[in-house]
XYZ file of C-alpha atoms in Angstrom:
308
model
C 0.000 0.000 0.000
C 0.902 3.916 -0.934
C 0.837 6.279 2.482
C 1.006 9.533 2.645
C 1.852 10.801 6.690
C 0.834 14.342 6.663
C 1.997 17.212 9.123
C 1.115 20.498 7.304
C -2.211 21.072 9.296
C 0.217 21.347 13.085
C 0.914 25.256 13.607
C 4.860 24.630 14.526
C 6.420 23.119 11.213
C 5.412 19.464 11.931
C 8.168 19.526 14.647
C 5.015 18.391 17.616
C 4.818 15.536 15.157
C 7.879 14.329 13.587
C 8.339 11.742 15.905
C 5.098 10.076 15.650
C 5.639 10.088 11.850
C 9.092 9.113 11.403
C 7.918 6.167 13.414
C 5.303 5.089 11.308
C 7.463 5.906 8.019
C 9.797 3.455 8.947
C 7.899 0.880 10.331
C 5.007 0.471 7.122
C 8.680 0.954 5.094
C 9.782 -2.196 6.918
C 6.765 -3.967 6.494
C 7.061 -3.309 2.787
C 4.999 -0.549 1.938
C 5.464 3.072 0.732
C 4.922 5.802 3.135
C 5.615 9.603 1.722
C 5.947 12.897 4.359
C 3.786 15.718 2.688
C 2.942 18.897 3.871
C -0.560 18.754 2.141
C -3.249 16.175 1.943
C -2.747 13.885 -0.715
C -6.788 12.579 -2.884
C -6.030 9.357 -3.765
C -4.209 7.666 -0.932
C -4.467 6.975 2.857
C -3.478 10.097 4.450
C -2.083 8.970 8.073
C -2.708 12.777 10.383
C -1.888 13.295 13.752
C -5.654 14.283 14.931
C -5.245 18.735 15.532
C -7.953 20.362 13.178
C -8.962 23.632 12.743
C -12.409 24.664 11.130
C -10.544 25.488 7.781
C -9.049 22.218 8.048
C -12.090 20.188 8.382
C -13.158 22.272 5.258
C -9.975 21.305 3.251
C -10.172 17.540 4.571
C -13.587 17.141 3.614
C -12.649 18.165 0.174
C -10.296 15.849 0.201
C -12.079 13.275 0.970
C -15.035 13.832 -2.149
C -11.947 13.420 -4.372
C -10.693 9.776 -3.183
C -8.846 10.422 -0.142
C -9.206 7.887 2.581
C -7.604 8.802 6.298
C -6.249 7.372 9.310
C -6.196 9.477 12.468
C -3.708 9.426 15.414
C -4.937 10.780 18.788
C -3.554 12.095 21.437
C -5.792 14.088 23.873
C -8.226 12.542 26.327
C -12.231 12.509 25.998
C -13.786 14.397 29.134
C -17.502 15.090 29.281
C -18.033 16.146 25.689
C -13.969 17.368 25.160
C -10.567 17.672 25.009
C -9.156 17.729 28.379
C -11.203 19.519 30.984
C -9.512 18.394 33.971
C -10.998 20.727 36.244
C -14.665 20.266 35.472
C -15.394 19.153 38.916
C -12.764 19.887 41.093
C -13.111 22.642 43.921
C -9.259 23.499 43.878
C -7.133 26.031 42.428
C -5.966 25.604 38.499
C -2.667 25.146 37.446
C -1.152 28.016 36.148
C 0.784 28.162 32.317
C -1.459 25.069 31.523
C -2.412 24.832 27.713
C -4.862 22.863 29.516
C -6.993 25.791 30.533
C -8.363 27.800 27.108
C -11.330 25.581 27.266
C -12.881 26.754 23.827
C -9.727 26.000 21.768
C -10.407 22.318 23.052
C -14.056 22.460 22.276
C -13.572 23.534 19.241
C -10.876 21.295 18.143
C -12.958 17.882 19.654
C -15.641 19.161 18.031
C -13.490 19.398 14.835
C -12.230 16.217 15.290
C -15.709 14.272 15.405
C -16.414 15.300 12.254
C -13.342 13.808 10.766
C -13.177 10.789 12.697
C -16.411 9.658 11.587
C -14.861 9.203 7.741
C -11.741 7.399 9.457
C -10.471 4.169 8.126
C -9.614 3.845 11.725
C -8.593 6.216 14.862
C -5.357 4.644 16.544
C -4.683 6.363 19.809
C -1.477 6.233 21.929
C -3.194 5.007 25.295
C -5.675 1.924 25.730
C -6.959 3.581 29.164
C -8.574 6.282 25.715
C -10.111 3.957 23.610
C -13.556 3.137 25.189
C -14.106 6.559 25.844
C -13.573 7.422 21.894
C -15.424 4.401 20.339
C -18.340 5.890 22.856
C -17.472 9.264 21.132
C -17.114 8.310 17.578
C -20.477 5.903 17.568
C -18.505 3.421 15.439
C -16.178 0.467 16.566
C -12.668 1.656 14.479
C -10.744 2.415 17.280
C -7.404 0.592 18.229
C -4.597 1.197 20.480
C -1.427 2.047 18.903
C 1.182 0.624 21.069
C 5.329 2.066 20.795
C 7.181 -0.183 19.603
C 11.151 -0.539 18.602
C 12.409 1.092 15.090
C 16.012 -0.096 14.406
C 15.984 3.061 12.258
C 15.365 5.134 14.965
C 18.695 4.526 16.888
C 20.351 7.970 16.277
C 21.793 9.112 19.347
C 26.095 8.875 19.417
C 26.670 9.069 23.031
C 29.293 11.152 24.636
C 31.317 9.432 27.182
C 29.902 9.591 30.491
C 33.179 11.637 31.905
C 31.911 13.926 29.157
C 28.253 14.780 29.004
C 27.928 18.074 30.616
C 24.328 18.083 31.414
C 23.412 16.475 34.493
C 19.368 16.624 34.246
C 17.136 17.073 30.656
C 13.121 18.025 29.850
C 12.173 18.358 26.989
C 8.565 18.980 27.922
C 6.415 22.227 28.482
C 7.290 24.021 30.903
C 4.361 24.038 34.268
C 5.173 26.356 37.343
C 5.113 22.322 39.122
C 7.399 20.900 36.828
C 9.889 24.309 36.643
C 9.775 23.785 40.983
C 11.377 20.429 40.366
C 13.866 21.543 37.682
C 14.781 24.788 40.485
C 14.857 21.939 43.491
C 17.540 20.081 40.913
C 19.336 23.186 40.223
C 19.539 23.971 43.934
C 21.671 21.110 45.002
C 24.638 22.081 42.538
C 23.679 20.458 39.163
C 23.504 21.805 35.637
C 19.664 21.527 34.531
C 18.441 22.088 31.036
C 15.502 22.453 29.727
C 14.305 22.775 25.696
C 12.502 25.110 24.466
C 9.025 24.601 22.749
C 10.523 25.058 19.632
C 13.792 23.547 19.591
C 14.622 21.867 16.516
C 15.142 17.991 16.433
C 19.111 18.069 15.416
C 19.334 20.124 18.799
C 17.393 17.956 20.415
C 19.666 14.891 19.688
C 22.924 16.592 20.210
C 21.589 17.689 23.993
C 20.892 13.926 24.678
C 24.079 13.486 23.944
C 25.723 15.440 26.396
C 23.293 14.406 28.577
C 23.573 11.621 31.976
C 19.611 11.198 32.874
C 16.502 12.923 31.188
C 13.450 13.481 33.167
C 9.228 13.078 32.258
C 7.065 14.992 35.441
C 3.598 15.120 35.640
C 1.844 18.354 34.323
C 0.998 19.448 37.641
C 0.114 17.378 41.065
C -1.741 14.239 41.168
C -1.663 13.982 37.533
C -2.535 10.998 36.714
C -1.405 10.038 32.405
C 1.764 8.705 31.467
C 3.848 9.962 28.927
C 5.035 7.430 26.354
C 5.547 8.622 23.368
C 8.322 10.861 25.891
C 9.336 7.610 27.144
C 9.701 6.198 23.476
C 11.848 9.033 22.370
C 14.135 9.045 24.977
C 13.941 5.086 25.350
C 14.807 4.674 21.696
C 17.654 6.825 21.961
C 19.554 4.853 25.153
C 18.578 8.003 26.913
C 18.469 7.311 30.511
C 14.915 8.358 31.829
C 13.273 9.258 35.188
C 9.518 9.178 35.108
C 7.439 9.987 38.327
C 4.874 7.853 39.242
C 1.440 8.458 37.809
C -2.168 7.068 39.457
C -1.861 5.213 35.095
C 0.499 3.468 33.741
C 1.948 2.275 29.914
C 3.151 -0.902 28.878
C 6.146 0.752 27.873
C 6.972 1.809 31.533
C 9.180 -1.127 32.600
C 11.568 -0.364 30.218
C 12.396 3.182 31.823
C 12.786 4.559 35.321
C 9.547 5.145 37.654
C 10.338 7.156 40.982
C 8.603 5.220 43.964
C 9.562 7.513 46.314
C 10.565 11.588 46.394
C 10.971 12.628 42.459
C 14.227 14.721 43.537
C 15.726 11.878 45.545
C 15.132 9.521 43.528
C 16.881 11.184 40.573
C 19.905 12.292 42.794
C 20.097 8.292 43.897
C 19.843 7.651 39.963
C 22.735 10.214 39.360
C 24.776 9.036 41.910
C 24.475 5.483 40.356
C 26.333 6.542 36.841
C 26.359 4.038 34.365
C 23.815 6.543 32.422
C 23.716 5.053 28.492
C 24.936 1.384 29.686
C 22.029 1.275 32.056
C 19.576 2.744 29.075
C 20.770 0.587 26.356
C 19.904 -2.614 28.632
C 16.609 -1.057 28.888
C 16.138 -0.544 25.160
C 17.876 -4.080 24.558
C 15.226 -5.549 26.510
C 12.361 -3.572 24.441
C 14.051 -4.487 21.130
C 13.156 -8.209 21.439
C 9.897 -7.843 23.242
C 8.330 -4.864 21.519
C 8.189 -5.191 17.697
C 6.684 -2.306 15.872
C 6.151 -4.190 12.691
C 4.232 -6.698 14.749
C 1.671 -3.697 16.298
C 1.232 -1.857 12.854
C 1.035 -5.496 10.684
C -2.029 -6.051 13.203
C -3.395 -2.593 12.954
C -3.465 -2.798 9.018
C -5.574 -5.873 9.268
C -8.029 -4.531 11.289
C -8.891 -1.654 8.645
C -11.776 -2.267 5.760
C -9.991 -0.128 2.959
């Protein structure tokens, strides 16, 4: 089969995506098909899109889709009473400040967006099973799947620096949340060289600071959070990049393969640091994934399931 994996509908150059479709490039590539990156959507062959629609999208997809085009959607957010991510319909506490999390229309609009999309989908594949009852619900129609992380040979990019080297003691490369900037400002107060990434840094930077780096960090968005990460946990995972998670109330099948803090975030990552070993320690990890998670073996699956 012909893909086309499509980013030019995300606001920030595709970079929020790149990941996610490198991922699948190389995988239906392995598998023996031909997957394209385009800007555009492409009439005429199954457009993979990484669900984030505006109303002039819909519009253009739509079009699209009278001429031939047939699409498979990759989600993301989380369904909550008729949305996108209204954490704090019912709670009584104070919000978070800085959370994207809080312009309530923008994710109104853009759920409501994506219903009318889905509902043409070949099939909606969604990073975490805890999501997919909650969008089959949505969507009215059973083409829903989970779409595990799984290990890309291709994807092994990272040259590490010797570990006398790296110069970094502690990466994020998330947003930035007045919780999680507490944590980086506890880790900065005991001595050690903290950096975090811009939104927009591009992906060669990206690599080159895991390089240089001895342990990379994933914290929750704010307190009591309770999602994983793991398409974080991928990236870093796939790139022997040693990774702290704290604990969530959820967790991914993909979480035994990284660090999760049991105890104090902070102390746990100064015990990890004190450890060293950083890139031997991650490339057991990722050794361990390579044989046991197979991303040909999700996606061959996922294919099968789709009427085309």
């Amino acid at each position: 089969m012909h893909f086309k994996l499509i980013y030019g509908h995300h606001w920030n150059f595709g970079l929020a995506v790149e990941d996610t479709l490198v991922m699948l490039k190389y995988t239906l590539e392995n598998l023996g098909h031909r997957a394209d990156i385009e800007r555009d959507f492409c009439p005429g062959y199954i457009n993979i899109v990484q669900e984030c629609f505006s109303d002039e999208n819909v519009k253009e997809i739509e079009a699209c889709l009278s001429k031939g085009m047939q699409i498979i959607i990759i989600a993301t957010e989380i369904i909550t009473d008729g949305t996108f991510n209204n954490f704090w319909k019912d709670s009584n506490g104070p919000k978070p400040e800085n959370s994207p999390y809080l312009d309530l229309k923008y994710w109104s609009d853009r759920y409501k967006n994506f219903l009318k999309i889905g509902k043409h989908a070949l099939g909606i594949w969604h990073f975490f099973d805890g999501a997919i009852d909650s969008y089959k619900e949505a969507m009215g129609h059973g083409r829903v799947w989970y779409l595990p992380h799984g290990y890309v040979p291709q994807l092994e990019c990272v040259n590490h620096l010797p570990e006398k080297e790296k110069d970094i003691d502690f990466l994020f490369t998330g947003v930035i949340s007045n919780y999680r900037q507490d944590i980086l400002d506890r880790l900065r107060a005991e001595g050690f060289n903290v950096y975090n990434t811009h939104r927009l840094t591009p992906p060669f930077h990206r690599l080159d600071l895991l390089r240089r780096s001895k342990i990379c960090l994933h914290m929750m968005h704010y307190p009591n959070w309770p999602y994983p990460s793991p398409t974080r946990y991928y990236y870093h995972m796939m790139n022997s990049s040693l990774l702290i998670s704290e604990k969530t109330e959820l967790e991914c099948d993909i979480q035994k393969y990284i660090f999760t803090a049991e105890d104090d975030f902070v102390s746990e990552c100064l015990r990890l640091h004190k450890q060293g070993n950083y890139t031997e320690n991650a490339k057991l990890k990722l050794e361990q994934f390579s044989q046991e998670m197979k991303m040909t073996d999700f996606i061959s699956k996922l294919l099968g399931e789709l009427v085309i």
